[in-house]
Short mmCIF file of C-alpha atoms and ligand atoms in Angstrom, two decimals:
data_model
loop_
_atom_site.label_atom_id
_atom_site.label_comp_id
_atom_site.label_asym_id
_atom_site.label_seq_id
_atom_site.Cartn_x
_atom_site.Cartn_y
_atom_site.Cartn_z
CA UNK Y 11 -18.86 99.22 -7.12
CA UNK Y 12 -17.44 97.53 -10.61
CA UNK Y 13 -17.25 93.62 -10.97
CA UNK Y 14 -14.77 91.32 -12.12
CA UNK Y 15 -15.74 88.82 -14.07
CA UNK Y 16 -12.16 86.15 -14.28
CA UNK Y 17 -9.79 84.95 -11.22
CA UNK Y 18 -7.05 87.20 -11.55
CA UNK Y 19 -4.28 84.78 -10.78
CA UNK Y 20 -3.69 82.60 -13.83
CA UNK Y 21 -1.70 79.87 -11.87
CA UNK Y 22 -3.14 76.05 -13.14
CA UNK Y 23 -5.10 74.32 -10.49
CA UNK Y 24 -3.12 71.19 -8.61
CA UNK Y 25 -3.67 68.10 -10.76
CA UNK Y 26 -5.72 66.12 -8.74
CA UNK Y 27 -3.97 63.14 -9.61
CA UNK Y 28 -0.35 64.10 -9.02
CA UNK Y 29 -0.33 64.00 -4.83
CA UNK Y 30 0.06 67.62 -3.65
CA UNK Y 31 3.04 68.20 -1.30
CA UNK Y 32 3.00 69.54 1.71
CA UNK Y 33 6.17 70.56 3.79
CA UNK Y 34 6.26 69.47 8.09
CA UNK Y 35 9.48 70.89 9.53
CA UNK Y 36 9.83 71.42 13.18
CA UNK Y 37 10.12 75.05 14.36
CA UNK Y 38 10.34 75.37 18.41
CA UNK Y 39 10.16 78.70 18.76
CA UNK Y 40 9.86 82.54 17.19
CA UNK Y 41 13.31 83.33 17.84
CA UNK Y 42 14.73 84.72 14.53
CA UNK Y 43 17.02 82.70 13.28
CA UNK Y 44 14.80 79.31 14.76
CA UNK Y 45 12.03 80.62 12.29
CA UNK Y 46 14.44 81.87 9.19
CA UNK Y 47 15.79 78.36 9.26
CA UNK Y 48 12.63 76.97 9.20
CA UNK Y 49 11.11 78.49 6.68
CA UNK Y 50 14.16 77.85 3.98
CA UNK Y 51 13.95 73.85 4.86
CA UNK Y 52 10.10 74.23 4.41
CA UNK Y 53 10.44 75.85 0.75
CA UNK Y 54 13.17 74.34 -0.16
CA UNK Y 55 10.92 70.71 0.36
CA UNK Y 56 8.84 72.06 -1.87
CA UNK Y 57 11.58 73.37 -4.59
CA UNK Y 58 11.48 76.83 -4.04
CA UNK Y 59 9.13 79.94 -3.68
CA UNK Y 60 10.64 81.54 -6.55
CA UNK Y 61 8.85 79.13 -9.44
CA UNK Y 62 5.26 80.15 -7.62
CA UNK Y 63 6.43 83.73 -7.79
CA UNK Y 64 8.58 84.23 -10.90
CA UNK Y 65 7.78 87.79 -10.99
CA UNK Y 66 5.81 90.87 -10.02
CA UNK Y 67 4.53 91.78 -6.63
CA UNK Y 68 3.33 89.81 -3.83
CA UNK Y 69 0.69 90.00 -1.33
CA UNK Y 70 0.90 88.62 2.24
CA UNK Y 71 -2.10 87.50 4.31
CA UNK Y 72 -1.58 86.61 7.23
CA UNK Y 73 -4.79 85.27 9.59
CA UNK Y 74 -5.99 88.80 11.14
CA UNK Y 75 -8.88 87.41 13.07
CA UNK Y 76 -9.15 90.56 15.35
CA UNK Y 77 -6.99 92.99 17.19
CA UNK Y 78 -4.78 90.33 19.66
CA UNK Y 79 -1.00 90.53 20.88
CA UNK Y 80 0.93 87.15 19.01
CA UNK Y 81 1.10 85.56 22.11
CA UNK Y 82 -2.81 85.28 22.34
CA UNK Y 83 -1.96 82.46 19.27
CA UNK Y 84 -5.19 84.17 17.81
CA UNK Y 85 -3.08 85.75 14.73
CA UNK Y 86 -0.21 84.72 12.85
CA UNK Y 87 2.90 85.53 14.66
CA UNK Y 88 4.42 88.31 12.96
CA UNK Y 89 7.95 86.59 13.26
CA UNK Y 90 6.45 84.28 10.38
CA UNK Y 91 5.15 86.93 8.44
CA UNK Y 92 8.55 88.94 8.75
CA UNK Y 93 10.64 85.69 7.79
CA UNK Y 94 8.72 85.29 4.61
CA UNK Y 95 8.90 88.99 3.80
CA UNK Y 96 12.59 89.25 4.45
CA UNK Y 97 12.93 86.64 2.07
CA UNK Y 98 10.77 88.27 -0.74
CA UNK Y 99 12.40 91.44 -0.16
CA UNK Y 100 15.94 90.47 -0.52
CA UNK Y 101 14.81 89.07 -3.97
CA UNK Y 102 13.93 92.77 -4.81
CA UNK Y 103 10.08 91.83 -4.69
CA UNK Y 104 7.35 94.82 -3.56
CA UNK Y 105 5.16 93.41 -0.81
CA UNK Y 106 1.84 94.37 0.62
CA UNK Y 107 0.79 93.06 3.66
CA UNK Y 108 -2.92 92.91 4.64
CA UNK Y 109 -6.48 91.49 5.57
CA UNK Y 110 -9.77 92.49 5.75
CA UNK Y 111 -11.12 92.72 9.02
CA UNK Y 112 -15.35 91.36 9.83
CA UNK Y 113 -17.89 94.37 10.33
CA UNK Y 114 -17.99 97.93 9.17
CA UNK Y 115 -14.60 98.86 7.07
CA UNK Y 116 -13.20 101.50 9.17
CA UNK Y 117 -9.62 102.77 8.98
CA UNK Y 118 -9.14 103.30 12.56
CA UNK Y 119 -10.03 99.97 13.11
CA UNK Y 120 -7.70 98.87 10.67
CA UNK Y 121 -4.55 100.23 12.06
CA UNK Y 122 -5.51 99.49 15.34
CA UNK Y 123 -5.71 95.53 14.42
CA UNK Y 124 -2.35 96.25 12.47
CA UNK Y 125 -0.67 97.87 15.52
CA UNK Y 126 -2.33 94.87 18.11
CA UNK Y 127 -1.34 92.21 15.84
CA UNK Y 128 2.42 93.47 15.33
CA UNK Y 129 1.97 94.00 11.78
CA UNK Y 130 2.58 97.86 11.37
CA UNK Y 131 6.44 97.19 13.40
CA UNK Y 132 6.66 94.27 11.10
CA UNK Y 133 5.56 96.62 8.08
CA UNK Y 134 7.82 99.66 9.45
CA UNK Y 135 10.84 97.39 9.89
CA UNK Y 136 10.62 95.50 6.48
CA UNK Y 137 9.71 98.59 4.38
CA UNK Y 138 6.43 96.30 3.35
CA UNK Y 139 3.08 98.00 2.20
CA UNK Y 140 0.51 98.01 4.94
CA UNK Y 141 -3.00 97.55 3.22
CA UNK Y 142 -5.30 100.19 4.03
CA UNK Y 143 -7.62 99.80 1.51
CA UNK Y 144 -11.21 98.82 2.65
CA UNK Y 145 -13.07 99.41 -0.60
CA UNK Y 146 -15.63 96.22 -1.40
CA UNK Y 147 -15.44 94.99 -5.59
CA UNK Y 148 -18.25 92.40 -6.41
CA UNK Y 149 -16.73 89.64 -7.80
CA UNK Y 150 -18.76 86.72 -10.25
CA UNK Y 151 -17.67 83.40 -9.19
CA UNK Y 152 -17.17 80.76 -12.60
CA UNK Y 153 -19.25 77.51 -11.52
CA UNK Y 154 -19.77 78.41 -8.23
CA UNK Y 155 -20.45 76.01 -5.73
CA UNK Y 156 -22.29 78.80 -3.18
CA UNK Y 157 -22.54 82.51 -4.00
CA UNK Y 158 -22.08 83.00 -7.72
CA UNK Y 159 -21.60 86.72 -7.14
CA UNK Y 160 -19.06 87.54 -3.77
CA UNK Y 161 -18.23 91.05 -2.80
CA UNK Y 162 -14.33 91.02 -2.02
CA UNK Y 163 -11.75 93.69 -0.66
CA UNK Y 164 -10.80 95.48 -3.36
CA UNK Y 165 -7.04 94.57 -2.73
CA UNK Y 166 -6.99 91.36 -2.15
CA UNK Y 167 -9.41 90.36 -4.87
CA UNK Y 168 -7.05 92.31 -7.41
CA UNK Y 169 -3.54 91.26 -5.62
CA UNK Y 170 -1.32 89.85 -8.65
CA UNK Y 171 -0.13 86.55 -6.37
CA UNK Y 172 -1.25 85.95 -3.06
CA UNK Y 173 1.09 84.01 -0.27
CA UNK Y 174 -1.70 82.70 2.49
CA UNK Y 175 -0.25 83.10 5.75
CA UNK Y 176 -2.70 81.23 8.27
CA UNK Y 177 -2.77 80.42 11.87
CA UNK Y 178 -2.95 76.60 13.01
CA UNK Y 179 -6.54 76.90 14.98
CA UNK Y 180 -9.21 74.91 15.64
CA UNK Y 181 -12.73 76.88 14.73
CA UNK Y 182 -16.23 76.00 16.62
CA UNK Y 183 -18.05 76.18 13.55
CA UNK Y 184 -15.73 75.36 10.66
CA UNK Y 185 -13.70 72.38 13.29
CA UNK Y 186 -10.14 73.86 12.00
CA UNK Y 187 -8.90 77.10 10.55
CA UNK Y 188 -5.95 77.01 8.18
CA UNK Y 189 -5.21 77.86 5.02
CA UNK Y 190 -8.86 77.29 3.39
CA UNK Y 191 -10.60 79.70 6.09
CA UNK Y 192 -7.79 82.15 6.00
CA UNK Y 193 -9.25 83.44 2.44
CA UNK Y 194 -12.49 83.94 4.11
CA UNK Y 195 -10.50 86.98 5.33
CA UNK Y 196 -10.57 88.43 1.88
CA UNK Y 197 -14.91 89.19 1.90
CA UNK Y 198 -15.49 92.34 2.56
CA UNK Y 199 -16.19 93.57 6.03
CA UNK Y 200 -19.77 93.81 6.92
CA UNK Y 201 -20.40 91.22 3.83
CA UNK Y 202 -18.54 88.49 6.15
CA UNK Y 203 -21.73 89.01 8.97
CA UNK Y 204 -23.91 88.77 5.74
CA UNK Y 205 -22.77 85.41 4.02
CA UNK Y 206 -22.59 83.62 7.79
CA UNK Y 207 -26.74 84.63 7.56
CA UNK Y 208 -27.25 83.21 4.24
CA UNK Y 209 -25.16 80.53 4.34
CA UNK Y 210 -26.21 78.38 7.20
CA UNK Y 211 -26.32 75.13 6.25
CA UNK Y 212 -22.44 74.07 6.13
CA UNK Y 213 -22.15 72.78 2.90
CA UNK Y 214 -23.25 76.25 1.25
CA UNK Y 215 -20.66 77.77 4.06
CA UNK Y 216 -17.98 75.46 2.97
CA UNK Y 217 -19.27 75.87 -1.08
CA UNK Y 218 -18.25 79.29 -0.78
CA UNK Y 219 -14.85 78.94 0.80
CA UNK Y 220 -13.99 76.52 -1.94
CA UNK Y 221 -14.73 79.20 -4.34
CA UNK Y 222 -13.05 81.42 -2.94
CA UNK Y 223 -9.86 79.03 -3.40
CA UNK Y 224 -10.84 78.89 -6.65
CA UNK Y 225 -11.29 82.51 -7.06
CA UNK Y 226 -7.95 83.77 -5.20
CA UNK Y 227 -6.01 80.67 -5.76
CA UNK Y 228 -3.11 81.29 -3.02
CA UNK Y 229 0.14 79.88 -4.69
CA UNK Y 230 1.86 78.99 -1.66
CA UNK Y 231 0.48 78.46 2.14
CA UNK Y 232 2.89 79.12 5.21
CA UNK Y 233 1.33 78.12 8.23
CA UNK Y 234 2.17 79.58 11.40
CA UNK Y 235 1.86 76.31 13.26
CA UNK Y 236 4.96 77.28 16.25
CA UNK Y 237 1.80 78.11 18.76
CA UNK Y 238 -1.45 76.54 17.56
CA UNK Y 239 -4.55 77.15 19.13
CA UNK Y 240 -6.91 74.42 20.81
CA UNK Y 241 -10.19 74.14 22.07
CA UNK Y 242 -12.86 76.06 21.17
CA UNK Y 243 -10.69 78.32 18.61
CA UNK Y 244 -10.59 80.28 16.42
CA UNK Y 245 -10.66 83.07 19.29
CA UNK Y 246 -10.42 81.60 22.62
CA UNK Y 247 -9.57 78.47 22.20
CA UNK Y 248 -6.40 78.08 24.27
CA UNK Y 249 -2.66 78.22 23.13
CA UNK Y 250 -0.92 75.38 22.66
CA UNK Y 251 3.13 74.42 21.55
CA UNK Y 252 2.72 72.61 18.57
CA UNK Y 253 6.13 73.04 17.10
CA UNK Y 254 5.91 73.24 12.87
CA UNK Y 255 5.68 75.37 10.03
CA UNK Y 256 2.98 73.46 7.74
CA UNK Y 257 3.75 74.46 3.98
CA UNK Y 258 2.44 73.41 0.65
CA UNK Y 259 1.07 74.81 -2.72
CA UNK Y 260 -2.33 73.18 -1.88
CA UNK Y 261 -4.48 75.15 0.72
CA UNK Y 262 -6.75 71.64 0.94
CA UNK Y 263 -3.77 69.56 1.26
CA UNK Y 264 -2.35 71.95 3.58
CA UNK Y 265 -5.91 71.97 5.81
CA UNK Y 266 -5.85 68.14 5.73
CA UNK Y 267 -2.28 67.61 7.07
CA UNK Y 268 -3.68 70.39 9.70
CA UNK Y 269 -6.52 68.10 10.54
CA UNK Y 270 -4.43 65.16 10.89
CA UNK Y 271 -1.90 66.53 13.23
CA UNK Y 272 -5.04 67.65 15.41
CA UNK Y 273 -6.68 64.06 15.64
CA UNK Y 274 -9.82 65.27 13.63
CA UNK Y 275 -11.53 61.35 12.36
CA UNK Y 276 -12.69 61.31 9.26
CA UNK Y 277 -15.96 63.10 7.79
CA UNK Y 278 -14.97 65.24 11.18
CA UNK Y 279 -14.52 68.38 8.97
CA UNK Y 280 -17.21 69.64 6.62
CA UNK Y 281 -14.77 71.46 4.66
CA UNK Y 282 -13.54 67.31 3.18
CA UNK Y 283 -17.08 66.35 2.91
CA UNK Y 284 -18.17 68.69 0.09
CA UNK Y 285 -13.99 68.16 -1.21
CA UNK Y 286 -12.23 65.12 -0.04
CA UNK Y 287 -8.64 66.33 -0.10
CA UNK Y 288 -6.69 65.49 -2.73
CA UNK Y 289 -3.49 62.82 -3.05
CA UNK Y 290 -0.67 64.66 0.03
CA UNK Y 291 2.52 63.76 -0.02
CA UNK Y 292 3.86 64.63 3.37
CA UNK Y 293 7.56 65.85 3.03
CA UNK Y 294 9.95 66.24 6.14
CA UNK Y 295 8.52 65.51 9.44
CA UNK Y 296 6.57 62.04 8.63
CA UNK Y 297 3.16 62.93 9.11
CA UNK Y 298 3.20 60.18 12.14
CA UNK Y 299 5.30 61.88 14.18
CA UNK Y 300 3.91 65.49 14.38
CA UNK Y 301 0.30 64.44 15.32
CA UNK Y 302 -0.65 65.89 18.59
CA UNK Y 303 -1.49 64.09 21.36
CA UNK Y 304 -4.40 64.95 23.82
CA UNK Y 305 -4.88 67.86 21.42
CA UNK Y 306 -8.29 69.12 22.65
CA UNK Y 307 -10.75 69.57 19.77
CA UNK Y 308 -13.63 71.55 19.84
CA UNK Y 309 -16.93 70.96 21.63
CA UNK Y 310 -19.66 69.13 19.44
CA UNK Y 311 -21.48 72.16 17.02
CA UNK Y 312 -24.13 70.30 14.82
CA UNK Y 313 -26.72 67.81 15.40
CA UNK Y 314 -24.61 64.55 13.54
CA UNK Y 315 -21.97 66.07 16.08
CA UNK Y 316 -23.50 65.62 18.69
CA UNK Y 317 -26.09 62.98 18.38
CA UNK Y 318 -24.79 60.69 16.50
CA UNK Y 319 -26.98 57.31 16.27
CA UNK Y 320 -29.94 59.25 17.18
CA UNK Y 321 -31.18 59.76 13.76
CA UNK Y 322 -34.40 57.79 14.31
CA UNK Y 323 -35.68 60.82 16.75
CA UNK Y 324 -38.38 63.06 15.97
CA UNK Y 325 -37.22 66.07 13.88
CA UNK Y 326 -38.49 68.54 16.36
CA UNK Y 327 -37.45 66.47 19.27
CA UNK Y 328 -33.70 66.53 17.29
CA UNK Y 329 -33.76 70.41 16.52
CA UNK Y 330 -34.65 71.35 20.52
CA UNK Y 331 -31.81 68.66 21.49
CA UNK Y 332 -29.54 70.28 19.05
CA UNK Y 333 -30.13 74.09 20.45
CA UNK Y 334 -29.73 72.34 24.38
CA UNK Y 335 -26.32 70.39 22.81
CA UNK Y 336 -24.61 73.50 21.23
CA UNK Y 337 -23.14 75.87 23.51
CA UNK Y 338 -24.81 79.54 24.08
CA UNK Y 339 -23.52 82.74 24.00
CA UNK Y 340 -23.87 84.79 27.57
CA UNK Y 341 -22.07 88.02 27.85
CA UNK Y 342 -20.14 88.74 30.88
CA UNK Y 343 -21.53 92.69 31.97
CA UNK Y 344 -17.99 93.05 34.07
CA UNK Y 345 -16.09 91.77 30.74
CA UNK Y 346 -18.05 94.01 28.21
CA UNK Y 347 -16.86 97.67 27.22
CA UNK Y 348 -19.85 98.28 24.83
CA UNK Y 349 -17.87 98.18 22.05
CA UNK Y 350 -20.87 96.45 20.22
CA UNK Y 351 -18.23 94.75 17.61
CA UNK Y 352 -20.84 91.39 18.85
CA UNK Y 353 -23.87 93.56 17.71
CA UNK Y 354 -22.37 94.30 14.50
CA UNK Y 355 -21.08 90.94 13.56
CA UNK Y 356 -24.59 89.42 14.61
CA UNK Y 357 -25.97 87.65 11.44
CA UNK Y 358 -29.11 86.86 13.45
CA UNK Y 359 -29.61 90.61 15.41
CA UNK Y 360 -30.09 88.64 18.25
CA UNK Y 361 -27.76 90.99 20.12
CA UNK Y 362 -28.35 94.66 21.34
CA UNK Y 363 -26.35 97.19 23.73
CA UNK Y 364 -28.24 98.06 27.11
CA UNK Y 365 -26.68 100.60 29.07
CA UNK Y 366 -23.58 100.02 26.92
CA UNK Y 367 -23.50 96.58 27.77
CA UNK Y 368 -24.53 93.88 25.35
CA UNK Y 369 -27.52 91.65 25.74
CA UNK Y 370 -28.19 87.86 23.86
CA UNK Y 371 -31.33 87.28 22.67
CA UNK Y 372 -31.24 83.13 22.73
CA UNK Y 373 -34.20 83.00 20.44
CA UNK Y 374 -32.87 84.18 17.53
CA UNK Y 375 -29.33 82.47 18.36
CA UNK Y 376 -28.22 80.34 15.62
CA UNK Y 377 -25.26 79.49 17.57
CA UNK Y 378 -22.90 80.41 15.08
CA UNK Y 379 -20.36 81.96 17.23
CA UNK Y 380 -19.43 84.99 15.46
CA UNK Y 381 -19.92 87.13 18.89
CA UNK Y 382 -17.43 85.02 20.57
CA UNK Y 383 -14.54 85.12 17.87
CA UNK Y 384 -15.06 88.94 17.37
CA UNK Y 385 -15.00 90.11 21.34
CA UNK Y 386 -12.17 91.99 22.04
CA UNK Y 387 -12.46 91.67 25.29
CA UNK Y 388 -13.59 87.68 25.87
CA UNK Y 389 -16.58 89.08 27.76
CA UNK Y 390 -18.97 86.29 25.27
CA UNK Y 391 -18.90 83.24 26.89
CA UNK Y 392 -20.06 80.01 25.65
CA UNK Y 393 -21.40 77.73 28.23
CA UNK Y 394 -24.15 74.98 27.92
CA UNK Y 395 -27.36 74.58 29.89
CA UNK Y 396 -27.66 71.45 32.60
CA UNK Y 397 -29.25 69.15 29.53
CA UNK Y 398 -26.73 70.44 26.99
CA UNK Y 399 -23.97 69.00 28.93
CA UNK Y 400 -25.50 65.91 30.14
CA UNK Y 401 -26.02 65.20 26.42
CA UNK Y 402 -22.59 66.48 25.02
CA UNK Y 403 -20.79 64.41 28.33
CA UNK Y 404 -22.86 60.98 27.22
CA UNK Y 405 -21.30 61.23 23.76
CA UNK Y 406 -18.01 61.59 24.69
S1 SF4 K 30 -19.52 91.69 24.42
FE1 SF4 K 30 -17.50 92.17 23.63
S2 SF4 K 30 -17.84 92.72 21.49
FE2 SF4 K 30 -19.82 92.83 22.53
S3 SF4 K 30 -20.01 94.95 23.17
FE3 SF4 K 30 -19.15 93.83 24.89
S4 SF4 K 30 -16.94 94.05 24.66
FE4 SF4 K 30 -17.83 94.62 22.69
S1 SF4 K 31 -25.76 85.89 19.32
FE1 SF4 K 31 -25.96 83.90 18.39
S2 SF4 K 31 -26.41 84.29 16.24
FE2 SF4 K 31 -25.58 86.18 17.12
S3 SF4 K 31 -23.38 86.10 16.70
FE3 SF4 K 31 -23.69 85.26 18.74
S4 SF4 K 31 -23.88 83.05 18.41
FE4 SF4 K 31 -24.19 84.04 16.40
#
């Protein structure tokens, strides 16, 4: 494996004191021409794709979180990924389209997630280059906040510009998905299991996504917000209309807008507690009128979460709370096909395949939901026990 030592892309970072825009137009559905016409008001709020991409090749990457249809709203639609490329493409630019699955790199895999998702039609009609490259590159991170050596994909850690296609999700763990988790798409495979088990405080979580912002630095975010996900996303959360496209050159600004729209309060994502968000300047759709009422966010996943104003407990009285407040992963036997995608992404091993059906082990739970967002087949469900709901019901 070689190692790259610089970001590749040599785009300036936003100034933090010039407020970063960020484009809300409506978009009501993934008809064509509904999503074509969106997309050219959203760029054209933010003066144009072509100054972000003056020249040379682009790389799409969309949110590839595993191997759903587009109506699951686990993926980005590939009606926004086509619109984008159709645009590109008419300006004579070469696109790749890609992402890098979590767990073992395997082809089949690969184009079986490409396929689900709709990307290979999307590739097939648009003449785009389907990414099938799964080789890893370590990559040394300058000031890192978290990992100051991260093993990439190969592709995406090399791709000349990168356009960041994410899904508008919320995430159990993370509170929203957008364009700041997106690039957690570009670790390598089995390395994604890996960081979630070194990385479980938050702030080290969150440390490394910023890096990898700073490492990848996306030039423009397009964010598939038509059919958002709610609940406990990022995998089966449940689909919800929201109605957008979110846009901007800022993936924080971008996530923060996101947030807002949602009803997160403030401090409510981690990701703005290590980086409070810069200046936004909302064009469009004023920000006030595309937040989302009743949007449901998701259950309560830390301790300050959940038990807030109980700091004065004992710490061991706090940590058993905690494990009661936090849901639990139980796998359905009738759901599971032994695929044992859950036993690979485990970061704790705390799950194992008995007569081809897989088996928690709550001990070693860290509750860090991996199992659920990787099941193909939604046979992990997360449930609390009779205390953990009492609790998580009182601080409602
Ligand atoms: S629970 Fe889901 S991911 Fe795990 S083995 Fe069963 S089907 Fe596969
Ligand atoms: S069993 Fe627990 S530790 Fe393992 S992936 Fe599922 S939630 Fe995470």
């Amino acid at each position: 494996m070689t190692m790259e030592t610089m970001p590749h892309n040599s785009m300036p970072a936003p100034s933090a004191a010039k407020p970063a825009p960020v484009a809300l137009v409506p978009c009501s559905s993934y008809d064509e021409a509904e999503v074509n016409r969106a997309l050219t008001a959203a760029l054209d709020l933010l003066g144009g794709w072509e100054p972000l991409f003056p020249e040379g090749s682009i790389y799409l990457k969309p949110n590839l979180a595993g191997p759903f249809p587009p109506e699951r709203a686990v993926t980005t639609h590939p009606a926004v990924v086509k619109a984008i490329a159709r645009l590109l493409k008419t300006a004579g630019r070469e696109i790749t389209l890609g992402d890098s699955p979590a767990g073992p790199a395997r082809p089949g895999y690969l184009k079986f997630l490409y396929r689900r998702t709709g990307m290979e039609d999307a590739a097939r009609e648009l003449g785009l280059n389907l990414d099938m490259n799964l080789d890893p590159v370590e990559v040394k991170i300058p000031h890192a906040r978290s990992l100051r050596v991260v093993t990439l994909n190969r592709s995406l850690a090399s791709a000349p510009a990168l356009l960041n296609l994410p899904k508008f999700k919320t995430h159990l763990f993370a509170r929203l998905t957008g364009a700041v988790k997106n690039l957690y798409g570009a670790v390598s495979g089995v390395m994604k299991v890996a960081y979630h088990t070194r990385l479980k405080d938050p702030a080290d979580f969150m440390g490394l996504l910023l890096d990898l912002v700073d490492y990848l630095q996306p030039r423009l975010q397009v964010v598939d917000a038509v059919v958002g996900m709610e609940g406990d996303g990022p995998t089966w959360g449940r689909a919800r209309q929201v109605g957008f496209l979110v846009a901007g050159t800022n993936p924080l600004a971008v996530d923060w807008v996101m947030g807002q729209m949602m009803g997160f309060g403030a401090g409510a994502v981690p990701l703005f507690q290590l980086a409070p968000p810069p200046p936004v300047e909302v064009r469009g759709v004023p920000l006030d009128q595309a937040r989302l009422p009743g949007y449901k966010l998701p259950s309560p996943n830390t301790l300050e979460d959940g038990l807030e104003g109980l700091s004065w407990l004992p710490r061991r009285l706090k940590e058993y709370l905690s494990r009661e407040l936090l849901p639990r992963p139980s796998v359905s036997p009738e759901l599971c096909v032994g695929c044992s995608r859950c036993e690979q992404s485990c970061p704790q091993h705390a799950i194992r395949l008995r007569d081809q059906k897989a088996v928690v082990d709550l001990n070693r739970c860290i509750r860090c939901w991996c199992c659920n967002e990787v099941c193909p087949e939604g046979a992990v469900e997360l449930s609390r026990s009779r205390l953990g709901r009492l609790l998580a019901s009182s601080r409602r």
